[in-house]
mmCIF file of N, CA and C in Angstrom:
data_model
loop_
_atom_site.group_PDB
_atom_site.id
_atom_site.type_symbol
_atom_site.label_atom_id
_atom_site.label_comp_id
_atom_site.label_asym_id
_atom_site.label_seq_id
_atom_site.Cartn_x
_atom_site.Cartn_y
_atom_site.Cartn_z
ATOM 1 N N MET Y 1 5.591 23.285 -32.479
ATOM 2 C CA MET Y 1 4.675 22.531 -31.879
ATOM 3 C C MET Y 1 4.650 21.768 -30.902
ATOM 4 N N ALA Y 2 3.689 21.743 -29.666
ATOM 5 C CA ALA Y 2 3.935 20.677 -28.826
ATOM 6 C C ALA Y 2 3.618 19.070 -29.184
ATOM 7 N N ASN Y 3 4.098 18.022 -28.584
ATOM 8 C CA ASN Y 3 3.948 17.020 -28.737
ATOM 9 C C ASN Y 3 2.744 16.348 -27.845
ATOM 10 N N ILE Y 4 1.548 15.493 -28.772
ATOM 11 C CA ILE Y 4 0.432 16.109 -27.639
ATOM 12 C C ILE Y 4 0.696 14.587 -27.178
ATOM 13 N N TRP Y 5 1.491 13.524 -27.935
ATOM 14 C CA TRP Y 5 1.563 12.351 -27.172
ATOM 15 C C TRP Y 5 2.200 12.480 -25.922
ATOM 16 N N ALA Y 6 3.561 13.101 -25.939
ATOM 17 C CA ALA Y 6 4.334 13.187 -24.664
ATOM 18 C C ALA Y 6 3.357 14.058 -23.541
ATOM 19 N N GLY Y 7 2.638 14.384 -23.966
ATOM 20 C CA GLY Y 7 1.615 15.451 -22.997
ATOM 21 C C GLY Y 7 0.854 14.622 -22.287
ATOM 22 N N PHE Y 8 0.034 13.547 -23.590
ATOM 23 C CA PHE Y 8 -0.932 12.693 -23.012
ATOM 24 C C PHE Y 8 -0.066 11.419 -21.810
ATOM 25 N N ALA Y 9 0.764 11.304 -22.331
ATOM 26 C CA ALA Y 9 1.802 10.185 -21.411
ATOM 27 C C ALA Y 9 2.192 10.645 -20.030
ATOM 28 N N GLU Y 10 2.081 11.912 -19.989
ATOM 29 C CA GLU Y 10 2.556 12.649 -18.318
ATOM 30 C C GLU Y 10 1.082 12.604 -17.609
ATOM 31 N N LEU Y 11 0.257 12.530 -18.094
ATOM 32 C CA LEU Y 11 -0.939 13.140 -17.487
ATOM 33 C C LEU Y 11 -1.228 11.258 -17.209
ATOM 34 N N VAL Y 12 -0.757 10.082 -17.632
ATOM 35 C CA VAL Y 12 -1.228 8.868 -17.134
ATOM 36 C C VAL Y 12 0.246 8.263 -16.833
ATOM 37 N N GLN Y 13 1.246 8.456 -16.169
ATOM 38 C CA GLN Y 13 2.331 7.886 -16.014
ATOM 39 C C GLN Y 13 2.323 7.089 -14.630
ATOM 40 N N GLY Y 14 2.575 6.372 -14.158
ATOM 41 C CA GLY Y 14 2.318 5.329 -12.845
ATOM 42 C C GLY Y 14 1.377 4.546 -13.068
ATOM 43 N N SER Y 15 1.368 3.714 -11.640
ATOM 44 C CA SER Y 15 0.547 3.026 -11.299
ATOM 45 C C SER Y 15 -0.888 3.365 -10.880
ATOM 46 N N PRO Y 16 -2.083 2.764 -11.771
ATOM 47 C CA PRO Y 16 -3.417 3.494 -11.282
ATOM 48 C C PRO Y 16 -3.552 2.836 -10.012
ATOM 49 N N THR Y 17 -4.882 3.855 -9.585
ATOM 50 C CA THR Y 17 -5.047 3.793 -8.179
ATOM 51 C C THR Y 17 -6.599 2.925 -8.410
ATOM 52 N N LEU Y 18 -6.571 1.757 -7.865
ATOM 53 C CA LEU Y 18 -7.823 0.715 -7.944
ATOM 54 C C LEU Y 18 -8.656 1.092 -6.634
ATOM 55 N N ILE Y 19 -10.000 0.533 -6.642
ATOM 56 C CA ILE Y 19 -10.681 -0.049 -5.484
ATOM 57 C C ILE Y 19 -10.877 -0.777 -5.169
ATOM 58 N N GLY Y 20 -10.945 -1.350 -4.234
ATOM 59 C CA GLY Y 20 -11.555 -2.853 -3.786
ATOM 60 C C GLY Y 20 -11.867 -2.876 -2.266
ATOM 61 N N THR Y 21 -12.449 -4.528 -1.973
ATOM 62 C CA THR Y 21 -13.339 -4.580 -0.979
ATOM 63 C C THR Y 21 -12.152 -5.321 -0.182
ATOM 64 N N VAL Y 22 -11.776 -5.447 0.955
ATOM 65 C CA VAL Y 22 -11.001 -6.216 1.823
ATOM 66 C C VAL Y 22 -11.502 -7.428 2.542
ATOM 67 N N LEU Y 23 -10.734 -8.423 1.602
ATOM 68 C CA LEU Y 23 -11.649 -9.994 1.766
ATOM 69 C C LEU Y 23 -10.973 -10.189 3.720
ATOM 70 N N SER Y 24 -9.721 -10.344 3.778
ATOM 71 C CA SER Y 24 -8.930 -10.440 4.689
ATOM 72 C C SER Y 24 -7.381 -10.004 4.647
ATOM 73 N N HIS Y 25 -7.271 -10.300 5.931
ATOM 74 C CA HIS Y 25 -5.268 -10.228 6.408
ATOM 75 C C HIS Y 25 -4.887 -11.199 6.316
ATOM 76 N N THR Y 26 -3.275 -11.108 6.500
ATOM 77 C CA THR Y 26 -2.763 -12.348 6.404
ATOM 78 C C THR Y 26 -1.875 -12.515 7.173
ATOM 79 N N PRO Y 27 -1.368 -13.096 7.748
ATOM 80 C CA PRO Y 27 -0.224 -13.169 9.111
ATOM 81 C C PRO Y 27 0.833 -12.230 8.360
ATOM 82 N N ASP Y 28 1.103 -12.104 7.384
ATOM 83 C CA ASP Y 28 2.779 -11.321 7.469
ATOM 84 C C ASP Y 28 2.351 -10.014 6.516
ATOM 85 N N GLY Y 29 1.235 -9.675 7.154
ATOM 86 C CA GLY Y 29 1.494 -8.191 6.816
ATOM 87 C C GLY Y 29 -0.012 -7.804 5.441
ATOM 88 N N TYR Y 30 -0.500 -8.471 4.984
ATOM 89 C CA TYR Y 30 -1.015 -8.303 3.562
ATOM 90 C C TYR Y 30 -2.599 -8.550 3.458
ATOM 91 N N SER Y 31 -2.980 -7.657 2.683
ATOM 92 C CA SER Y 31 -4.547 -8.064 2.349
ATOM 93 C C SER Y 31 -5.452 -8.407 1.367
ATOM 94 N N MET Y 32 -6.060 -9.521 1.631
ATOM 95 C CA MET Y 32 -6.688 -10.041 0.010
ATOM 96 C C MET Y 32 -7.880 -8.979 -0.199
ATOM 97 N N VAL Y 33 -7.757 -8.398 -1.494
ATOM 98 C CA VAL Y 33 -8.568 -7.086 -1.832
ATOM 99 C C VAL Y 33 -9.471 -7.555 -3.025
ATOM 100 N N GLU Y 34 -11.000 -8.004 -3.296
ATOM 101 C CA GLU Y 34 -11.843 -8.131 -3.957
ATOM 102 C C GLU Y 34 -12.167 -7.057 -5.124
ATOM 103 N N MET Y 35 -11.778 -6.976 -6.175
ATOM 104 C CA MET Y 35 -11.876 -6.108 -7.250
ATOM 105 C C MET Y 35 -13.311 -5.666 -8.045
ATOM 106 N N PRO Y 36 -13.761 -4.860 -8.274
ATOM 107 C CA PRO Y 36 -15.188 -4.594 -8.879
ATOM 108 C C PRO Y 36 -15.379 -6.032 -10.052
ATOM 109 N N GLY Y 37 -14.576 -6.393 -10.576
ATOM 110 C CA GLY Y 37 -14.714 -7.391 -11.467
ATOM 111 C C GLY Y 37 -14.986 -8.869 -10.915
ATOM 112 N N GLY Y 38 -14.501 -8.831 -9.766
ATOM 113 C CA GLY Y 38 -14.047 -10.345 -8.888
ATOM 114 C C GLY Y 38 -12.845 -10.752 -8.315
ATOM 115 N N GLY Y 39 -12.139 -10.093 -9.624
ATOM 116 C CA GLY Y 39 -10.373 -10.483 -9.255
ATOM 117 C C GLY Y 39 -10.252 -10.154 -7.930
ATOM 118 N N VAL Y 40 -8.765 -11.176 -7.343
ATOM 119 C CA VAL Y 40 -8.374 -10.710 -6.062
ATOM 120 C C VAL Y 40 -6.870 -10.425 -6.305
ATOM 121 N N VAL Y 41 -6.370 -9.524 -5.184
ATOM 122 C CA VAL Y 41 -5.238 -8.849 -5.376
ATOM 123 C C VAL Y 41 -4.736 -8.880 -3.745
ATOM 124 N N LYS Y 42 -3.396 -9.216 -3.572
ATOM 125 C CA LYS Y 42 -2.596 -9.508 -2.654
ATOM 126 C C LYS Y 42 -2.048 -7.917 -2.521
ATOM 127 N N ALA Y 43 -2.460 -7.046 -1.442
ATOM 128 C CA ALA Y 43 -1.882 -5.986 -1.541
ATOM 129 C C ALA Y 43 -1.048 -5.741 -0.264
ATOM 130 N N LYS Y 44 0.009 -4.695 -0.207
ATOM 131 C CA LYS Y 44 0.286 -4.976 1.094
ATOM 132 C C LYS Y 44 -0.286 -3.971 2.195
ATOM 133 N N GLY Y 45 -0.107 -4.275 3.541
ATOM 134 C CA GLY Y 45 -0.939 -3.097 4.111
ATOM 135 C C GLY Y 45 -1.821 -3.725 4.928
ATOM 136 N N ILE Y 46 -2.399 -3.743 6.363
ATOM 137 C CA ILE Y 46 -3.747 -4.400 7.133
ATOM 138 C C ILE Y 46 -3.932 -3.303 7.627
ATOM 139 N N SER Y 47 -4.077 -2.092 7.118
ATOM 140 C CA SER Y 47 -4.876 -0.708 7.877
ATOM 141 C C SER Y 47 -6.034 -0.672 7.604
ATOM 142 N N VAL Y 48 -6.828 -1.271 7.208
ATOM 143 C CA VAL Y 48 -8.403 -1.071 6.858
ATOM 144 C C VAL Y 48 -8.893 -2.461 6.982
ATOM 145 N N ASP Y 49 -10.161 -2.017 7.904
ATOM 146 C CA ASP Y 49 -10.467 -3.222 8.429
ATOM 147 C C ASP Y 49 -11.161 -4.287 7.337
ATOM 148 N N VAL Y 50 -11.619 -5.745 7.833
ATOM 149 C CA VAL Y 50 -12.452 -6.520 6.580
ATOM 150 C C VAL Y 50 -13.469 -5.882 6.271
ATOM 151 N N GLY Y 51 -13.895 -6.146 5.133
ATOM 152 C CA GLY Y 51 -15.179 -5.600 4.751
ATOM 153 C C GLY Y 51 -15.306 -4.398 4.288
ATOM 154 N N LYS Y 52 -14.514 -3.159 4.898
ATOM 155 C CA LYS Y 52 -14.305 -2.149 3.955
ATOM 156 C C LYS Y 52 -13.624 -2.066 2.541
ATOM 157 N N LYS Y 53 -14.186 -0.836 1.716
ATOM 158 C CA LYS Y 53 -13.072 -0.775 0.619
ATOM 159 C C LYS Y 53 -12.004 0.124 1.164
ATOM 160 N N VAL Y 54 -11.216 0.020 -0.123
ATOM 161 C CA VAL Y 54 -9.894 0.734 -0.078
ATOM 162 C C VAL Y 54 -8.999 1.073 -1.560
ATOM 163 N N PHE Y 55 -8.287 1.943 -1.454
ATOM 164 C CA PHE Y 55 -7.731 2.842 -2.612
ATOM 165 C C PHE Y 55 -6.469 1.383 -2.312
ATOM 166 N N VAL Y 56 -6.036 0.867 -3.516
ATOM 167 C CA VAL Y 56 -4.585 0.313 -3.677
ATOM 168 C C VAL Y 56 -4.246 0.266 -5.110
ATOM 169 N N GLN Y 57 -2.798 0.841 -4.870
ATOM 170 C CA GLN Y 57 -1.655 1.390 -6.059
ATOM 171 C C GLN Y 57 -0.453 0.438 -5.779
ATOM 172 N N SER Y 58 0.204 0.107 -6.882
ATOM 173 C CA SER Y 58 1.395 -0.623 -6.964
ATOM 174 C C SER Y 58 0.884 -1.859 -5.983
ATOM 175 N N ASN Y 59 0.400 -2.550 -6.139
ATOM 176 C CA ASN Y 59 -0.236 -3.643 -5.057
ATOM 177 C C ASN Y 59 0.294 -3.347 -3.249
ATOM 178 N N GLU Y 60 -0.283 -2.095 -3.149
ATOM 179 C CA GLU Y 60 -0.060 -1.350 -1.808
ATOM 180 C C GLU Y 60 -1.687 -0.650 -1.291
ATOM 181 N N VAL Y 61 -1.983 -1.140 -0.292
ATOM 182 C CA VAL Y 61 -3.259 -0.515 0.291
ATOM 183 C C VAL Y 61 -2.452 0.698 1.000
ATOM 184 N N LYS Y 62 -3.190 1.990 0.281
ATOM 185 C CA LYS Y 62 -3.061 3.438 0.413
ATOM 186 C C LYS Y 62 -3.792 3.955 1.599
ATOM 187 N N SER Y 63 -5.123 3.738 1.678
ATOM 188 C CA SER Y 63 -6.140 4.396 2.597
ATOM 189 C C SER Y 63 -7.458 3.786 2.191
ATOM 190 N N GLU Y 64 -8.454 3.789 3.179
ATOM 191 C CA GLU Y 64 -9.382 3.455 3.457
ATOM 192 C C GLU Y 64 -10.393 4.585 1.838
ATOM 193 N N ALA Y 65 -11.727 3.620 1.607
ATOM 194 C CA ALA Y 65 -12.344 4.733 0.429
ATOM 195 C C ALA Y 65 -13.506 4.534 1.061
ATOM 196 N N PRO Y 66 -14.448 5.612 0.240
ATOM 197 C CA PRO Y 66 -15.382 6.403 1.168
ATOM 198 C C PRO Y 66 -16.395 4.700 -0.086
ATOM 199 N N ASP Y 67 -17.376 4.760 0.872
ATOM 200 C CA ASP Y 67 -18.434 3.319 0.243
ATOM 201 C C ASP Y 67 -19.359 4.217 -0.655
ATOM 202 N N LEU Y 68 -19.071 4.438 -1.693
ATOM 203 C CA LEU Y 68 -19.750 4.960 -2.853
ATOM 204 C C LEU Y 68 -20.616 3.539 -3.712
ATOM 205 N N GLN Y 69 -21.467 3.935 -4.152
ATOM 206 C CA GLN Y 69 -22.003 3.015 -5.495
ATOM 207 C C GLN Y 69 -20.720 3.285 -6.913
ATOM 208 N N ASN Y 70 -20.075 1.751 -7.452
ATOM 209 C CA ASN Y 70 -19.185 1.433 -8.490
ATOM 210 C C ASN Y 70 -20.058 1.555 -9.637
ATOM 211 N N TYR Y 71 -19.737 2.691 -10.257
ATOM 212 C CA TYR Y 71 -20.292 2.293 -11.986
ATOM 213 C C TYR Y 71 -18.935 1.799 -13.088
ATOM 214 N N GLU Y 72 -18.995 0.762 -14.078
ATOM 215 C CA GLU Y 72 -17.889 0.530 -14.776
ATOM 216 C C GLU Y 72 -18.442 0.862 -15.975
ATOM 217 N N VAL Y 73 -17.716 1.634 -16.772
ATOM 218 C CA VAL Y 73 -17.759 2.154 -18.148
ATOM 219 C C VAL Y 73 -16.971 1.745 -19.186
ATOM 220 N N THR Y 74 -17.448 1.352 -20.539
ATOM 221 C CA THR Y 74 -16.888 0.728 -21.188
ATOM 222 C C THR Y 74 -16.362 1.808 -22.615
ATOM 223 N N VAL Y 75 -15.162 2.391 -22.765
ATOM 224 C CA VAL Y 75 -14.783 3.340 -24.003
ATOM 225 C C VAL Y 75 -14.264 2.681 -24.675
#
């Protein structure tokens, strides 16, 4: 019989990918990113312009994100 928990843990391992809006860039190569809930994260990378949406994973800007409508669902 397969271990169901091990299968689930394999699906969700690693850091989640978050989406936020770039507020500003710092001189030392970081972006200040506002999350949908209002929090601000300091993420490494300045490849995306201020005002654009970005994908952030492990406190690092990965790439520009599409400017789509956000929905928050509580499960």
